């Protein structure tokens, strides 16, 4: 892959043709999907400096108009030459499409912030959650990866605890909403719920089992280990973001009939003992984390509390009585915000802050 493109006569710096500007040329690949739509909302809310925005999706959506800052932008299809003059591409397609088009965008001089898993574990691709490892961002060579949605919210809560007491082991069980699988999975949960309440038969399409009124596994498991892809991603990405590839992490992922936001039950052990109140304090001080934990008043975060908002909420902070230095946490965040679109736009903001 070319990483230092000589883009026709335009000035370029070490990592592409991007220079400090008042406003940037942006493109969103997968603009009509669950993540792409949320990216547009976040770019608008956060007033990202945009001179030109192009939206790409499949043939199915080509020609549709999407409203952005009061203007109807026409959705286009992807092809080889489309990234000319683009500074930043926000990627929100599946991995296969990203593998095909990300190198083309980089060759055209753009920096790609990719939400798919295509490049996350590549050694020369920073995998970034700005609050946690933002310092790794500017080592990029044209591609910056956004983590899996479950990983993003997990590392936001782990980082302050790791800094305060050094993590020894982390075990996470997820309660993931269907929006983590994309727009069609949200439609499936809605359709199945409606049909079942009307005593109609259902036919699963996106998941291989009924998701309405049920908790299931995304069944793409490795037959030798039984681990699902999602479990392996959480383990490897958490280690990469926290900068310790030997950290003991284990994961069990469960898909629940919730539209939006993921919950995670975490048990962890630290080298130095952290009391419940110390853990609360370090978590509450960490940017982007909100502690929502008051058992006396029955306060803890739910998926509905997190939906549509930016923070990662942590509650049910308890000492684990089965081990000497153990804690339990319940972590909830909107997978389409901090787990995807918000994190990607925060990366873009950090990028333009740091570009020469
Ligand atoms: N959902 C999450 O919480 C989340 C979190 C982190 C990362 N991610 C990752 O982000 C990516 C997008 O996820 P999503 O949930 O937004 O999926 P999605 O709702 O299924 O959206 C997929 C997008 O890709 C577009 N697309 C499909 N085929 C295409 C083609 N041939 N050419 C151009 N565009 C095409 C779709 O366009 P049409 O509408 O025209 O089909 C749509 O805009 C995935 O890699 C996912 O793993 C998702």
CSV table of C-alpha atoms and ligand atoms in Angstrom, one decimal:
chain,number,residue,atom,x,y,z
A,1,UNK,CA,0.0,0.0,0.0
A,2,UNK,CA,1.3,3.5,-0.9
A,3,UNK,CA,1.5,5.6,2.2
A,4,UNK,CA,3.1,8.8,1.0
A,5,UNK,CA,1.0,9.8,-2.0
A,6,UNK,CA,2.2,12.5,-4.4
A,7,UNK,CA,-1.1,14.0,-5.0
A,8,UNK,CA,-1.0,16.1,-8.2
A,9,UNK,CA,0.6,19.3,-7.3
A,10,UNK,CA,-1.3,19.8,-4.1
A,11,UNK,CA,0.8,20.4,-1.0
A,12,UNK,CA,1.1,17.3,1.2
A,13,UNK,CA,2.7,16.4,4.5
A,14,UNK,CA,4.3,13.2,5.7
A,15,UNK,CA,1.1,11.2,6.0
A,16,UNK,CA,-1.0,12.5,3.0
A,17,UNK,CA,-2.1,15.7,1.4
A,18,UNK,CA,-3.8,16.9,4.6
A,19,UNK,CA,-2.6,20.3,5.8
A,20,UNK,CA,-4.0,22.6,8.5
A,21,UNK,CA,-7.1,24.2,7.0
A,22,UNK,CA,-10.1,26.2,8.2
A,23,UNK,CA,-12.4,23.4,6.9
A,24,UNK,CA,-11.9,20.0,5.4
A,25,UNK,CA,-13.1,17.7,2.6
A,26,UNK,CA,-14.8,14.8,4.2
A,27,UNK,CA,-16.4,11.6,2.8
A,28,UNK,CA,-18.4,9.0,4.7
A,29,UNK,CA,-18.3,5.4,3.3
A,30,UNK,CA,-21.5,3.6,4.4
A,31,UNK,CA,-23.3,6.8,5.1
A,32,UNK,CA,-26.8,5.2,5.1
A,33,UNK,CA,-26.1,2.5,7.7
A,34,UNK,CA,-26.5,2.6,11.5
A,35,UNK,CA,-23.0,4.0,12.1
A,36,UNK,CA,-22.9,6.2,9.0
A,37,UNK,CA,-26.2,8.0,10.0
A,38,UNK,CA,-24.9,8.5,13.5
A,39,UNK,CA,-21.7,9.9,12.1
A,40,UNK,CA,-23.6,12.6,10.2
A,41,UNK,CA,-25.5,13.5,13.4
A,42,UNK,CA,-22.3,13.7,15.4
A,43,UNK,CA,-20.5,15.8,12.8
A,44,UNK,CA,-23.4,18.2,12.8
A,45,UNK,CA,-23.7,18.4,16.6
A,46,UNK,CA,-20.0,18.9,17.1
A,47,UNK,CA,-19.8,21.5,14.3
A,48,UNK,CA,-16.9,19.7,12.6
A,49,UNK,CA,-15.3,22.2,10.1
A,50,UNK,CA,-16.4,20.8,6.7
A,51,UNK,CA,-15.9,22.5,3.4
A,52,UNK,CA,-17.3,19.6,1.3
A,53,UNK,CA,-19.0,16.3,2.4
A,54,UNK,CA,-19.6,13.4,0.1
A,55,UNK,CA,-21.7,10.4,1.1
A,56,UNK,CA,-21.2,6.9,-0.3
A,57,UNK,CA,-23.3,3.7,0.0
A,58,UNK,CA,-24.5,0.8,-2.1
A,59,UNK,CA,-26.4,0.9,-5.4
A,60,UNK,CA,-29.5,0.4,-3.3
A,61,UNK,CA,-29.2,3.9,-1.8
A,62,UNK,CA,-27.5,5.7,-4.8
A,63,UNK,CA,-29.4,8.9,-5.7
A,64,UNK,CA,-31.2,9.2,-2.3
A,65,UNK,CA,-30.9,12.5,-0.5
A,66,UNK,CA,-29.7,12.8,3.0
A,67,UNK,CA,-30.2,16.0,5.0
A,68,UNK,CA,-27.0,17.5,6.5
A,69,UNK,CA,-26.9,21.0,7.9
A,70,UNK,CA,-30.2,21.7,6.2
A,71,UNK,CA,-28.9,20.7,2.8
A,72,UNK,CA,-29.9,17.5,0.9
A,73,UNK,CA,-26.7,15.6,0.0
A,74,UNK,CA,-27.0,13.0,-2.8
A,75,UNK,CA,-25.7,9.5,-1.9
A,76,UNK,CA,-23.2,8.2,-4.4
A,77,UNK,CA,-21.7,4.8,-5.2
A,78,UNK,CA,-18.1,4.0,-4.5
A,79,UNK,CA,-15.6,3.7,-7.4
A,80,UNK,CA,-11.9,4.0,-7.8
A,81,UNK,CA,-11.5,7.7,-8.4
A,82,UNK,CA,-14.0,9.1,-5.9
A,83,UNK,CA,-11.5,10.1,-3.2
A,84,UNK,CA,-9.5,12.7,-5.2
A,85,UNK,CA,-9.1,15.8,-3.0
A,86,UNK,CA,-10.7,14.2,0.1
A,87,UNK,CA,-8.9,14.9,3.4
A,88,UNK,CA,-10.6,12.6,5.7
A,89,UNK,CA,-12.7,9.5,5.0
A,90,UNK,CA,-14.9,8.1,7.8
A,91,UNK,CA,-15.4,4.4,7.1
A,92,UNK,CA,-18.6,2.7,8.1
A,93,UNK,CA,-18.9,-0.3,5.8
A,94,UNK,CA,-18.1,-3.9,6.4
A,95,UNK,CA,-14.5,-5.2,6.4
A,96,UNK,CA,-14.5,-6.6,2.8
A,97,UNK,CA,-15.5,-3.2,1.4
A,98,UNK,CA,-13.1,-1.4,3.6
A,99,UNK,CA,-10.2,-3.6,2.5
A,100,UNK,CA,-11.1,-2.8,-1.1
A,101,UNK,CA,-11.6,1.0,-0.8
A,102,UNK,CA,-9.5,2.2,2.2
A,103,UNK,CA,-6.1,1.6,0.3
A,104,UNK,CA,-7.6,3.6,-2.6
A,105,UNK,CA,-8.5,6.5,-0.4
A,106,UNK,CA,-5.1,6.5,1.3
A,107,UNK,CA,-3.4,6.4,-2.2
A,108,UNK,CA,-5.5,9.4,-3.1
A,109,UNK,CA,-4.0,11.3,-0.1
A,110,UNK,CA,-6.9,10.9,2.4
A,111,UNK,CA,-6.6,9.7,6.0
A,112,UNK,CA,-9.2,7.0,6.7
A,113,UNK,CA,-10.8,6.5,10.1
A,114,UNK,CA,-12.2,3.0,9.7
A,115,UNK,CA,-14.9,1.5,11.8
A,116,UNK,CA,-14.6,-2.0,10.4
A,117,UNK,CA,-12.3,-4.7,11.8
A,118,UNK,CA,-10.2,-4.8,8.5
A,119,UNK,CA,-7.1,-3.1,9.8
A,120,UNK,CA,-7.6,-2.9,13.6
A,121,UNK,CA,-4.8,-5.4,14.5
A,122,UNK,CA,-2.4,-4.3,11.7
A,123,UNK,CA,0.9,-3.3,13.5
A,124,UNK,CA,1.2,0.0,11.6
A,125,UNK,CA,-2.4,1.0,12.2
A,126,UNK,CA,-3.2,2.9,15.4
A,127,UNK,CA,-6.3,1.5,17.1
A,128,UNK,CA,-7.6,4.5,19.0
A,129,UNK,CA,-9.9,5.6,21.8
A,130,UNK,CA,-8.8,9.2,22.2
A,131,UNK,CA,-9.2,9.5,26.0
A,132,UNK,CA,-7.3,6.2,26.4
A,133,UNK,CA,-4.4,6.1,23.9
A,134,UNK,CA,-4.8,9.3,21.8
A,135,UNK,CA,-1.0,9.7,21.9
A,136,UNK,CA,-0.7,6.8,19.3
A,137,UNK,CA,-2.8,8.5,16.7
A,138,UNK,CA,-0.2,10.6,14.9
A,139,UNK,CA,1.9,7.6,14.1
A,140,UNK,CA,-0.7,6.6,11.5
A,141,UNK,CA,0.3,5.9,7.9
A,142,UNK,CA,-3.0,6.9,6.4
A,143,UNK,CA,-5.3,4.5,8.3
A,144,UNK,CA,-6.6,4.9,11.9
A,145,UNK,CA,-8.9,2.2,13.2
A,146,UNK,CA,-11.8,2.6,15.5
A,147,UNK,CA,-12.3,-0.4,17.9
A,148,UNK,CA,-15.2,-2.8,18.1
A,149,UNK,CA,-18.1,-1.1,20.0
A,150,UNK,CA,-17.8,-3.5,23.0
A,151,UNK,CA,-14.1,-2.8,23.3
A,152,UNK,CA,-14.4,1.0,23.1
A,153,UNK,CA,-16.7,1.2,26.2
A,154,UNK,CA,-14.7,-1.4,28.1
A,155,UNK,CA,-11.3,0.3,27.7
A,156,UNK,CA,-12.8,3.6,28.8
A,157,UNK,CA,-13.5,2.1,32.2
A,158,UNK,CA,-10.4,-0.1,32.4
A,159,UNK,CA,-7.9,2.6,31.6
A,160,UNK,CA,-8.2,4.7,34.9
A,161,UNK,CA,-8.3,1.5,37.0
A,162,UNK,CA,-5.2,0.2,35.1
A,163,UNK,CA,-3.3,3.5,35.7
A,164,UNK,CA,-4.3,3.5,39.4
A,165,UNK,CA,-3.7,-0.2,40.3
A,166,UNK,CA,-2.4,-2.2,37.3
A,167,UNK,CA,-4.9,-4.7,35.9
A,168,UNK,CA,-4.0,-8.4,36.4
A,169,UNK,CA,-7.1,-10.0,34.8
A,170,UNK,CA,-10.3,-8.9,33.2
A,171,UNK,CA,-13.4,-11.0,32.5
A,172,UNK,CA,-16.2,-9.4,30.6
A,173,UNK,CA,-19.7,-10.6,29.6
A,174,UNK,CA,-21.5,-8.4,27.1
A,175,UNK,CA,-25.2,-7.7,26.8
A,176,UNK,CA,-25.1,-6.3,23.3
A,177,UNK,CA,-27.9,-4.5,21.5
A,178,UNK,CA,-28.9,-5.4,17.9
A,179,UNK,CA,-27.8,-2.0,16.5
A,180,UNK,CA,-24.3,-3.4,17.0
A,181,UNK,CA,-25.0,-5.7,14.0
A,182,UNK,CA,-26.4,-2.8,11.9
A,183,UNK,CA,-29.6,-1.3,10.6
A,184,UNK,CA,-31.0,-4.6,9.2
A,185,UNK,CA,-30.7,-6.2,12.6
A,186,UNK,CA,-32.7,-3.4,14.2
A,187,UNK,CA,-35.4,-3.9,11.6
A,188,UNK,CA,-35.4,-7.6,12.4
A,189,UNK,CA,-35.9,-7.1,16.1
A,190,UNK,CA,-38.8,-4.7,15.3
A,191,UNK,CA,-40.4,-7.0,12.8
A,192,UNK,CA,-40.1,-10.1,15.0
A,193,UNK,CA,-41.5,-8.3,18.0
A,194,UNK,CA,-44.5,-7.0,16.1
A,195,UNK,CA,-45.1,-10.4,14.5
A,196,UNK,CA,-44.9,-12.4,17.7
A,197,UNK,CA,-47.2,-9.9,19.6
A,198,UNK,CA,-49.7,-10.5,16.8
A,199,UNK,CA,-49.2,-14.3,17.1
A,200,UNK,CA,-47.7,-14.4,13.6
A,201,UNK,CA,-44.9,-16.8,12.6
A,202,UNK,CA,-41.4,-15.3,12.2
A,203,UNK,CA,-38.5,-16.2,9.9
A,204,UNK,CA,-35.0,-15.2,11.2
A,205,UNK,CA,-32.9,-13.3,8.5
A,206,UNK,CA,-29.9,-11.6,10.0
A,207,UNK,CA,-29.4,-13.8,13.1
A,208,UNK,CA,-29.8,-17.5,12.9
A,209,UNK,CA,-32.2,-17.7,15.9
A,210,UNK,CA,-35.2,-15.6,17.1
A,211,UNK,CA,-33.8,-12.4,18.7
A,212,UNK,CA,-37.1,-11.0,20.0
A,213,UNK,CA,-37.7,-12.1,23.6
A,214,UNK,CA,-34.5,-14.1,23.5
A,215,UNK,CA,-30.7,-13.8,24.2
A,216,UNK,CA,-28.5,-15.4,21.6
A,217,UNK,CA,-24.9,-15.9,20.5
A,218,UNK,CA,-23.7,-14.4,17.1
A,219,UNK,CA,-22.7,-17.8,15.9
A,220,UNK,CA,-19.5,-17.3,14.1
A,221,UNK,CA,-17.4,-19.3,16.6
A,222,UNK,CA,-14.1,-21.0,15.9
A,223,UNK,CA,-15.0,-24.7,16.2
A,224,UNK,CA,-11.7,-25.6,17.9
A,225,UNK,CA,-12.0,-23.1,20.7
A,226,UNK,CA,-15.7,-22.3,20.7
A,227,UNK,CA,-14.8,-18.5,20.9
A,228,UNK,CA,-16.8,-16.2,18.7
A,229,UNK,CA,-15.1,-13.6,16.5
A,230,UNK,CA,-16.5,-10.8,18.8
A,231,UNK,CA,-14.9,-12.5,21.8
A,232,UNK,CA,-11.6,-12.7,20.1
A,233,UNK,CA,-11.8,-9.0,19.0
A,234,UNK,CA,-12.5,-7.8,22.5
A,235,UNK,CA,-9.5,-9.7,23.9
A,236,UNK,CA,-7.0,-8.6,21.2
A,237,UNK,CA,-8.3,-5.0,20.8
A,238,UNK,CA,-8.3,-4.4,24.6
A,239,UNK,CA,-4.7,-5.5,24.8
A,240,UNK,CA,-3.6,-3.4,21.9
A,241,UNK,CA,-5.3,-0.2,23.1
A,242,UNK,CA,-4.0,-0.6,26.7
A,243,UNK,CA,-0.6,-1.3,25.3
A,244,UNK,CA,-0.1,-4.7,27.0
A,245,UNK,CA,-0.4,-7.7,24.6
A,246,UNK,CA,0.0,-10.1,27.6
A,247,UNK,CA,-2.9,-8.7,29.7
A,248,UNK,CA,-5.2,-11.5,30.8
A,249,UNK,CA,-8.6,-10.8,29.2
A,250,UNK,CA,-11.5,-13.1,28.6
A,251,UNK,CA,-14.9,-12.4,27.1
A,252,UNK,CA,-18.3,-13.9,26.6
A,253,UNK,CA,-20.6,-12.1,24.2
A,254,UNK,CA,-24.4,-12.2,24.3
A,255,UNK,CA,-26.8,-10.5,21.9
A,256,UNK,CA,-29.9,-9.2,23.7
A,257,UNK,CA,-33.3,-7.9,22.4
A,258,UNK,CA,-32.4,-4.3,23.0
A,259,UNK,CA,-32.3,-1.8,20.1
A,260,UNK,CA,-29.4,0.4,21.2
A,261,UNK,CA,-26.5,0.5,23.7
A,262,UNK,CA,-24.5,-2.3,25.1
A,263,UNK,CA,-24.2,-3.4,28.7
A,264,UNK,CA,-21.1,-5.2,30.1
A,265,UNK,CA,-20.7,-7.1,33.3
A,266,UNK,CA,-17.0,-7.0,34.2
A,267,UNK,CA,-15.0,-8.8,36.9
A,268,UNK,CA,-11.4,-7.7,37.2
A,269,UNK,CA,-8.4,-8.2,39.4
A,270,UNK,CA,-5.7,-5.6,40.1
A,271,UNK,CA,-2.1,-5.9,41.4
A,272,UNK,CA,-2.7,-3.2,44.0
A,273,UNK,CA,-6.0,-3.4,46.0
A,274,UNK,CA,-8.5,-0.7,45.0
A,275,UNK,CA,-11.4,-0.1,47.4
A,276,UNK,CA,-14.9,0.5,46.1
A,277,UNK,CA,-14.6,4.2,46.9
A,278,UNK,CA,-11.1,4.6,45.3
A,279,UNK,CA,-12.4,2.8,42.2
A,280,UNK,CA,-15.4,5.2,42.1
A,281,UNK,CA,-13.1,8.2,42.4
A,282,UNK,CA,-10.7,7.3,39.7
A,283,UNK,CA,-13.5,6.4,37.3
A,284,UNK,CA,-15.4,9.6,38.0
A,285,UNK,CA,-12.2,11.7,37.3
A,286,UNK,CA,-11.7,10.0,33.8
A,287,UNK,CA,-12.9,12.1,30.9
A,288,UNK,CA,-15.9,10.6,29.1
A,289,UNK,CA,-16.8,8.3,32.1
A,290,UNK,CA,-19.9,9.0,34.3
A,291,UNK,CA,-20.2,7.0,37.5
A,292,UNK,CA,-23.9,6.2,38.1
A,293,UNK,CA,-23.7,4.1,41.2
A,294,UNK,CA,-25.9,4.6,44.3
A,295,UNK,CA,-27.3,1.3,45.5
A,296,UNK,CA,-29.2,3.1,48.4
A,297,UNK,CA,-31.2,5.0,45.8
A,298,UNK,CA,-31.3,2.0,43.3
A,299,UNK,CA,-29.2,4.0,40.8
A,300,UNK,CA,-27.3,2.2,38.1
A,301,UNK,CA,-27.1,2.7,34.3
A,302,UNK,CA,-29.4,0.9,31.9
A,303,UNK,CA,-29.3,0.8,28.1
A,304,UNK,CA,-32.1,3.2,27.9
A,305,UNK,CA,-30.2,5.7,30.1
A,306,UNK,CA,-27.2,5.6,27.7
A,307,UNK,CA,-29.0,5.7,24.4
A,308,UNK,CA,-28.4,8.8,22.4
A,309,UNK,CA,-25.8,10.1,24.8
A,310,UNK,CA,-22.0,10.3,24.7
A,311,UNK,CA,-20.6,9.1,28.1
A,312,UNK,CA,-19.6,5.6,29.2
A,313,UNK,CA,-21.6,5.0,32.3
A,314,UNK,CA,-20.3,2.8,35.1
A,315,UNK,CA,-22.4,1.5,38.0
A,316,UNK,CA,-22.7,-1.5,40.4
A,317,UNK,CA,-19.1,-1.0,41.5
A,318,UNK,CA,-18.5,-3.7,44.0
A,319,UNK,CA,-15.6,-5.5,45.6
A,320,UNK,CA,-15.4,-9.2,44.5
A,321,UNK,CA,-15.4,-11.2,47.7
A,322,UNK,CA,-14.1,-14.3,45.9
A,323,UNK,CA,-10.6,-12.9,45.4
A,324,UNK,CA,-8.3,-10.5,47.3
A,325,UNK,CA,-8.0,-7.6,44.8
A,326,UNK,CA,-11.1,-8.0,42.7
A,327,UNK,CA,-13.8,-5.6,41.5
A,328,UNK,CA,-17.1,-5.9,39.7
A,329,UNK,CA,-18.4,-3.2,37.3
A,330,UNK,CA,-21.5,-2.7,35.1
A,331,UNK,CA,-20.6,-0.6,32.1
A,332,UNK,CA,-23.1,0.8,29.7
A,333,UNK,CA,-22.7,3.0,26.6
A,334,UNK,CA,-24.4,3.8,23.3
A,335,UNK,CA,-22.6,1.5,20.8
A,336,UNK,CA,-23.5,3.9,17.9
A,337,UNK,CA,-22.0,6.9,19.8
A,338,UNK,CA,-18.9,6.1,21.9
A,339,UNK,CA,-18.7,2.6,20.3
A,340,UNK,CA,-18.5,3.9,16.8
A,341,UNK,CA,-19.6,7.4,15.4
A,342,UNK,CA,-18.6,9.6,18.3
A,343,UNK,CA,-15.2,7.9,18.7
A,344,UNK,CA,-14.5,8.2,15.0
A,345,UNK,CA,-15.4,12.0,15.0
A,346,UNK,CA,-13.3,12.5,18.1
A,347,UNK,CA,-10.3,10.9,16.3
A,348,UNK,CA,-10.9,13.2,13.3
A,349,UNK,CA,-11.0,16.2,15.7
A,350,UNK,CA,-7.7,15.1,17.3
A,351,UNK,CA,-6.2,14.6,13.8
A,352,UNK,CA,-7.0,18.1,12.6
A,353,UNK,CA,-5.8,19.5,16.0
A,354,UNK,CA,-2.4,17.9,15.5
A,355,UNK,CA,-1.9,18.2,11.7
A,356,UNK,CA,1.0,20.5,10.7
B,1,LIG,N1,-23.1,-0.9,14.7
B,1,LIG,C1,-22.2,-0.6,15.6
B,1,LIG,O1,-22.4,-0.4,16.8
B,1,LIG,C2,-20.7,-0.7,15.2
B,1,LIG,C3,-19.8,-0.3,16.1
B,1,LIG,C4,-18.4,-0.3,15.8
B,1,LIG,C5,-18.1,-0.7,14.5
B,1,LIG,N2,-19.0,-1.1,13.6
B,1,LIG,C6,-18.6,-1.4,12.2
B,1,LIG,O2,-19.0,-0.3,11.4
B,1,LIG,C7,-19.3,-0.9,10.1
B,1,LIG,C8,-20.7,-0.4,9.7
B,1,LIG,O3,-21.6,-0.9,10.6
B,1,LIG,P1,-23.2,-0.6,10.6
B,1,LIG,O4,-23.7,-1.2,11.8
B,1,LIG,O5,-23.4,0.8,10.3
B,1,LIG,O6,-23.7,-1.5,9.3
B,1,LIG,P2,-25.0,-1.2,8.4
B,1,LIG,O7,-26.1,-0.6,9.2
B,1,LIG,O8,-25.3,-2.6,7.8
B,1,LIG,O9,-24.5,-0.2,7.3
B,1,LIG,C9,-23.6,-0.7,6.2
B,1,LIG,C10,-23.4,0.5,5.3
B,1,LIG,O10,-22.5,0.0,4.2
B,1,LIG,C11,-23.1,0.3,3.0
B,1,LIG,N3,-22.8,-0.6,1.9
B,1,LIG,C12,-23.2,-1.9,1.8
B,1,LIG,N4,-22.7,-2.4,0.6
B,1,LIG,C13,-22.1,-1.4,0.0
B,1,LIG,C14,-21.4,-1.3,-1.3
B,1,LIG,N5,-21.3,-2.3,-2.1
B,1,LIG,N6,-20.9,-0.1,-1.6
B,1,LIG,C15,-21.0,1.0,-0.8
B,1,LIG,N7,-21.6,0.9,0.4
B,1,LIG,C16,-22.1,-0.2,0.8
B,1,LIG,C17,-24.6,0.3,3.2
B,1,LIG,O11,-25.3,1.0,2.2
B,1,LIG,P3,-26.9,0.7,1.9
B,1,LIG,O12,-27.7,1.3,3.0
B,1,LIG,O13,-27.0,1.3,0.5
B,1,LIG,O14,-27.0,-0.8,1.9
B,1,LIG,C18,-24.6,1.0,4.6
B,1,LIG,O15,-24.5,2.4,4.4
B,1,LIG,C19,-19.1,-2.4,10.2
B,1,LIG,O16,-17.8,-2.7,9.7
B,1,LIG,C20,-19.3,-2.7,11.6
B,1,LIG,O17,-18.6,-3.8,12.0
B,1,LIG,C21,-20.3,-1.1,13.9
